[in-house]
Amino acid sequence: MSKPINVGLIGCGFMGRTHSNAYRKVYNFFRPELKPVLKAICDTNADKARTFADTWGYESVETDWKKLLERKDIDLIDICTPNNTHREIAIAAAKAGKLIICEKPLAMNTAEGEEMVAAVEKAGVPNLVSFNYRRVPAVTLAKQLIDEGRLGRIFHYRAVFLQDWTISTDLPQGGDALWRLDAKVAGSGVTGDLLAHCIDTALWLNGGISTVTAMTETFIKERKHNLTGKIEKVSIDDACAFLARFKNGSLATFESTRYARGHKALYTFEINGEKASIAWDLHDLHRLSYFDHGDDSIVRGWRSIHVTDGDMPYMGKWWVPGLQIGYEHSFVHQVADFLEAAAKGQSAAPTFRDALETQKVCDAVLASARSGAWVDIA
Ligand code: SOE
């Protein structure tokens, strides 16, 4: 028998849609013991919230997240708001005893993240930060192959996340769709938005990072601000590249930019080990490239694994072998895993504490870009 779990989701943007879609699909495919009920959507813009409620099937609308947290009929708070609001909402939600899913990055900086970790751990509430790419089946399979020791000792980790949507000098900053360009709201640019994904995956697949050295650039120095109407300084990093040393001795390069003309969301990583290598590409997300040096030399080569068979991560819950799934399913998997853990009173990874490690690396990267020095991860 399933038990209802009432969801109150805050934020009607892109991430609000991905999470709402996941709550709607998860029971159909995963049948978790806790069955999500879309109880309330919250957004400061009432019209937007009403339309969102109608589109996704939320039972009620709130315009003040504090009222949402006061409601006894809400069990789970899902934070899909801009980064500068995560801290206050998450701490209040923890105090109210709610289960919490929070969009990435965890916080504006490490200090905020530490307060959030302390709050959820003190309250003992199940929590998760939405680094969804871990749950693309091909990426989860990469984790399985590494954990099985198939790569042996890891020498190299290489990741990029490339976009091109901010190249125009006419693009304003700030406000609804463009808060990611406003450092006061986003905390940072590509480092917190895109490299945070790469770092989360890397920490999960390859263990801790010990030290980094970075460079950042802001190519367009001033943009009109949507909220003030004035030309204002741009304080985010438009591009960031960094070198890292992992605790396991491997070397890494990470690069992200919103100025790579032609690339919309090219997240790729490659890992080179003593015995084998793996590579993954978000544009072809259902495939995992794998090279096994143990193969007979006459058939040795990169193979492209079509990650659709029922014995591959998550795939047994979907269609039949050979039929692939996509981006939105990573959010369904995330909710499925969270609900399974929450039914036992537990969190699912990456927890707030796990995401704090990513936040620390992001902060070290930005500090290194400012100083030009190598910065150790605390
Ligand atoms: C930015 O364009 C963005 O939407 C990120 O905020 C997401 O986290 C990433 O998955 C796709 O790109």
XYZ file of C-alpha atoms and ligand atoms in Angstrom:
390
model
C 0.000 0.000 0.000
C 1.341 3.414 -0.900
C 1.245 6.379 1.487
C 0.703 9.930 0.204
C 3.467 12.502 0.613
C 2.312 16.067 0.036
C 4.643 18.215 -2.035
C 4.947 22.005 -1.798
C 7.149 23.253 -4.621
C 8.554 26.779 -4.670
C 9.474 28.385 -7.999
C 7.725 28.146 -11.379
C 10.786 28.331 -13.610
C 12.609 25.732 -15.695
C 13.586 23.654 -12.655
C 10.073 23.867 -11.204
C 8.911 22.193 -14.413
C 11.539 19.440 -14.361
C 10.731 18.574 -10.731
C 6.948 18.735 -11.231
C 7.220 16.416 -14.225
C 9.234 14.002 -12.062
C 6.615 13.930 -9.287
C 3.917 13.245 -11.856
C 5.789 10.339 -13.493
C 7.533 8.655 -10.584
C 4.633 6.584 -9.286
C 3.731 5.292 -12.745
C 7.168 3.815 -13.302
C 8.772 3.255 -9.874
C 5.770 2.782 -7.559
C 7.544 4.201 -4.500
C 5.930 3.507 -1.116
C 5.520 7.294 -0.717
C 3.258 8.516 -3.507
C 3.699 12.241 -4.269
C 0.630 14.446 -4.194
C 1.122 17.849 -5.842
C -0.441 19.813 -2.984
C 0.790 23.373 -3.507
C 2.824 25.483 -5.876
C 4.346 28.699 -4.595
C 5.591 31.694 -6.575
C 5.569 35.419 -5.799
C 3.790 35.938 -9.126
C 0.204 34.757 -8.494
C -0.796 34.559 -12.181
C 2.240 32.513 -13.018
C 1.580 30.209 -10.055
C -2.082 29.715 -11.053
C -1.146 28.831 -14.637
C 1.565 26.496 -13.349
C -0.910 24.818 -10.973
C -3.307 24.282 -13.847
C -0.577 22.935 -16.156
C 0.958 20.498 -13.694
C -2.033 19.639 -11.511
C -1.185 21.349 -8.207
C -4.175 21.491 -5.858
C -3.472 24.954 -4.449
C -1.414 28.113 -4.886
C 0.663 30.154 -2.431
C 2.536 33.385 -3.081
C 4.513 33.477 0.182
C 6.837 30.560 0.922
C 6.582 31.260 4.665
C 2.841 30.488 4.494
C 3.622 27.307 2.603
C 5.989 26.199 5.359
C 3.322 26.873 8.007
C 0.900 24.490 6.314
C 0.423 21.230 8.190
C -0.663 19.468 4.995
C 2.762 19.897 3.337
C 5.368 17.179 3.990
C 8.050 17.882 1.411
C 9.398 21.281 0.380
C 11.040 21.432 -3.029
C 13.158 24.553 -3.525
C 13.391 25.579 -7.185
C 14.034 29.268 -6.585
C 17.122 31.362 -7.423
C 20.283 30.587 -5.475
C 20.164 33.577 -3.093
C 16.941 32.234 -1.541
C 18.042 28.640 -0.892
C 19.582 29.292 2.505
C 16.658 31.063 4.145
C 14.003 28.723 2.771
C 15.942 25.529 3.507
C 16.751 26.507 7.091
C 13.123 27.468 7.761
C 11.881 24.266 6.107
C 14.231 22.187 8.268
C 12.974 23.973 11.409
C 9.417 23.209 10.306
C 10.367 19.520 10.070
C 9.780 19.272 6.320
C 11.625 16.897 4.008
C 13.688 18.979 1.575
C 14.817 18.764 -2.027
C 16.882 21.802 -3.035
C 18.008 22.792 -6.514
C 21.739 23.136 -7.147
C 24.019 24.794 -6.272
C 23.331 24.257 -2.564
C 24.065 27.877 -1.636
C 25.693 31.168 -2.592
C 28.905 30.115 -0.823
C 30.397 27.644 1.659
C 29.450 29.656 4.763
C 25.771 29.578 3.780
C 26.061 25.897 2.868
C 27.460 25.070 6.311
C 24.486 26.730 7.998
C 22.119 24.741 5.790
C 23.856 21.442 6.543
C 23.724 22.204 10.276
C 19.991 22.991 10.029
C 18.945 19.810 8.192
C 21.173 17.614 10.343
C 19.891 19.181 13.579
C 16.298 18.708 12.435
C 17.077 15.195 11.157
C 15.043 15.761 7.990
C 15.688 13.731 4.818
C 17.333 15.977 2.242
C 18.807 15.949 -1.251
C 20.380 18.490 -3.597
C 19.342 18.217 -7.216
C 22.492 17.326 -9.129
C 20.441 15.368 -11.623
C 23.174 14.198 -14.009
C 24.292 11.510 -11.539
C 21.059 9.756 -12.366
C 21.369 9.622 -16.132
C 21.625 5.810 -16.455
C 24.876 5.999 -18.480
C 26.490 8.127 -15.745
C 25.237 5.769 -13.028
C 26.673 2.897 -15.087
C 30.028 4.713 -15.201
C 29.960 4.779 -11.385
C 29.233 1.040 -11.340
C 32.146 0.267 -13.695
C 34.548 2.365 -11.608
C 33.366 0.821 -8.327
C 33.826 -2.653 -9.813
C 37.485 -1.731 -10.393
C 37.258 -2.063 -14.176
C 39.302 1.091 -14.777
C 41.969 0.279 -12.209
C 44.039 3.171 -11.006
C 42.638 6.460 -12.346
C 45.135 8.850 -13.966
C 42.977 11.528 -15.586
C 39.575 13.192 -15.199
C 38.501 15.664 -17.882
C 35.190 17.534 -17.891
C 33.644 20.412 -19.830
C 30.244 22.096 -19.755
C 29.846 24.457 -22.714
C 26.999 26.788 -23.650
C 26.659 29.838 -25.914
C 23.517 31.688 -24.808
C 25.079 34.845 -23.329
C 27.283 35.944 -26.226
C 25.040 38.838 -27.306
C 25.969 42.190 -25.724
C 22.254 43.130 -25.867
C 21.244 40.403 -23.441
C 20.211 42.058 -20.170
C 20.960 40.688 -16.711
C 18.634 40.065 -13.772
C 14.949 39.282 -13.345
C 12.952 36.132 -13.996
C 14.803 34.253 -16.726
C 18.139 36.034 -16.449
C 18.964 35.975 -12.735
C 21.799 33.551 -13.559
C 23.707 36.585 -14.912
C 23.271 38.597 -11.713
C 25.953 37.723 -9.156
C 23.870 39.068 -6.251
C 21.248 36.414 -7.017
C 23.305 33.587 -8.535
C 26.437 33.871 -6.359
C 28.664 33.115 -9.345
C 28.401 32.452 -13.072
C 29.379 29.253 -14.800
C 31.263 28.017 -11.733
C 28.173 27.599 -9.546
C 25.758 26.938 -12.385
C 27.592 24.520 -14.671
C 30.917 23.488 -13.165
C 29.035 22.579 -9.986
C 27.422 19.777 -12.017
C 30.833 18.634 -13.296
C 32.306 18.788 -9.788
C 29.415 16.854 -8.226
C 29.784 14.076 -10.805
C 33.568 14.070 -10.411
C 33.514 13.846 -6.603
C 31.048 10.982 -6.892
C 32.981 9.079 -9.545
C 36.564 9.844 -8.587
C 36.575 10.866 -4.903
C 37.735 14.076 -3.242
C 39.681 16.948 -4.796
C 42.662 18.208 -2.803
C 43.748 21.368 -4.633
C 42.807 23.603 -7.593
C 44.134 26.451 -9.692
C 41.736 28.426 -11.840
C 41.167 31.282 -14.238
C 37.905 33.051 -14.952
C 36.840 35.769 -17.366
C 33.876 38.104 -17.703
C 33.776 38.883 -21.417
C 30.896 41.364 -21.341
C 31.611 43.779 -18.518
C 28.312 45.711 -18.391
C 24.716 44.832 -19.176
C 21.369 46.520 -18.679
C 19.722 45.240 -15.495
C 16.127 44.126 -16.004
C 15.014 45.225 -12.538
C 16.683 48.650 -12.329
C 16.681 49.487 -16.055
C 20.248 50.772 -15.613
C 23.504 49.632 -17.209
C 25.266 47.748 -14.419
C 28.550 45.976 -13.957
C 28.480 42.232 -14.669
C 30.073 40.408 -11.741
C 29.619 36.779 -12.701
C 32.265 34.585 -14.301
C 31.288 34.031 -17.953
C 33.949 31.372 -18.350
C 36.091 29.345 -15.966
C 38.812 26.771 -16.439
C 40.627 24.998 -13.665
C 43.175 22.317 -12.990
C 42.707 19.968 -10.061
C 44.504 17.229 -8.199
C 42.315 14.487 -6.772
C 43.113 12.767 -3.488
C 43.590 9.489 -5.405
C 46.530 11.072 -7.255
C 44.763 11.680 -10.573
C 45.020 14.957 -12.488
C 42.018 16.818 -13.836
C 40.966 19.629 -16.119
C 37.564 21.308 -15.941
C 36.246 23.992 -18.281
C 32.966 25.826 -18.566
C 31.760 28.793 -20.561
C 28.617 30.392 -21.939
C 30.650 31.678 -24.916
C 31.348 28.457 -26.839
C 29.505 29.344 -30.050
C 27.598 26.311 -31.309
C 27.337 24.504 -27.979
C 24.013 24.625 -26.124
C 24.646 22.248 -23.241
C 27.695 20.162 -24.047
C 28.516 18.431 -20.774
C 31.154 15.760 -21.355
C 33.582 13.881 -19.173
C 36.312 11.350 -19.856
C 38.148 9.256 -17.295
C 41.359 7.422 -18.135
C 42.384 4.507 -15.957
C 45.170 1.971 -16.027
C 42.929 -0.788 -17.411
C 40.126 1.087 -19.155
C 38.672 4.490 -20.029
C 35.122 5.811 -20.097
C 33.582 8.861 -21.703
C 30.103 10.415 -21.625
C 28.427 13.184 -23.595
C 25.155 14.858 -22.569
C 24.182 15.343 -26.226
C 24.155 11.554 -26.576
C 23.211 10.881 -22.976
C 21.957 7.321 -23.381
C 25.377 6.092 -24.531
C 28.526 5.387 -22.526
C 31.827 5.082 -24.388
C 34.094 2.424 -22.952
C 37.579 1.256 -23.906
C 38.868 -1.917 -22.251
C 42.566 -2.635 -22.635
C 41.837 -6.219 -21.547
C 40.055 -6.984 -24.829
C 41.908 -9.073 -27.430
C 44.074 -6.663 -29.405
C 42.414 -7.457 -32.750
C 38.976 -6.379 -31.459
C 40.151 -3.757 -28.992
C 38.633 -0.319 -29.466
C 36.175 2.203 -28.073
C 32.722 0.675 -27.766
C 29.559 2.698 -27.500
C 27.275 1.090 -24.929
C 23.613 1.792 -25.619
C 22.393 2.052 -22.029
C 18.876 0.676 -22.453
C 18.918 -2.917 -21.211
C 16.839 -3.875 -18.202
C 19.888 -4.799 -16.116
C 21.375 -1.326 -16.563
C 20.744 1.349 -13.903
C 17.075 2.418 -13.741
C 16.299 1.007 -17.211
C 14.312 -2.012 -16.004
C 11.623 0.433 -14.877
C 11.106 2.006 -18.302
C 10.288 0.557 -21.714
C 11.951 -2.467 -23.328
C 15.630 -2.965 -24.255
C 16.775 -0.768 -27.121
C 14.368 2.091 -26.341
C 16.120 5.042 -24.811
C 15.112 7.693 -22.309
C 16.304 11.302 -21.893
C 17.096 14.331 -19.759
C 13.829 14.562 -17.827
C 14.139 10.980 -16.605
C 17.185 11.859 -14.498
C 14.815 13.947 -12.343
C 12.339 11.076 -12.104
C 15.163 8.802 -10.889
C 16.216 11.431 -8.368
C 12.721 11.666 -6.909
C 12.356 7.859 -6.928
C 15.586 7.429 -4.957
C 14.692 10.256 -2.592
C 11.241 8.828 -1.849
C 12.668 5.367 -1.278
C 15.198 6.771 1.219
C 12.630 9.082 2.827
C 10.273 6.141 3.443
C 13.022 4.849 5.765
C 13.589 8.298 7.274
C 16.843 8.704 5.358
C 18.364 11.208 2.921
C 19.484 10.361 -0.606
C 22.777 11.420 -2.159
C 23.882 14.016 -2.872
C 22.735 15.216 0.541
C 23.224 18.800 1.703
C 26.480 17.592 3.272
C 27.640 16.033 -0.024
C 26.711 19.203 -1.922
C 28.691 21.266 0.575
C 31.827 19.524 -0.743
C 30.970 20.738 -4.255
C 30.376 24.219 -2.850
C 33.823 24.161 -1.219
C 35.459 23.274 -4.529
C 33.528 26.068 -6.299
C 34.653 28.576 -3.657
C 38.263 27.393 -3.934
C 38.087 27.728 -7.736
C 36.804 31.304 -7.497
C 39.380 32.182 -4.822
C 42.155 30.775 -6.989
C 40.920 32.747 -10.004
C 41.149 35.918 -7.911
C 44.586 35.226 -6.413
C 46.229 33.253 -9.213
C 47.456 30.733 -6.630
C 46.733 27.050 -6.034
C 44.051 26.753 -3.362
C 43.649 23.672 -1.173
C 40.158 22.381 -0.453
C 39.447 22.842 3.244
C 21.810 26.914 -17.333
O 21.512 27.271 -18.624
C 21.269 25.521 -16.999
O 19.878 25.544 -17.125
C 21.652 25.099 -15.594
O 21.127 25.982 -14.611
C 21.234 23.676 -15.340
O 21.608 23.260 -14.052
C 21.890 22.789 -16.406
O 21.556 21.459 -16.199
C 21.485 23.234 -17.781
O 21.816 24.596 -17.944
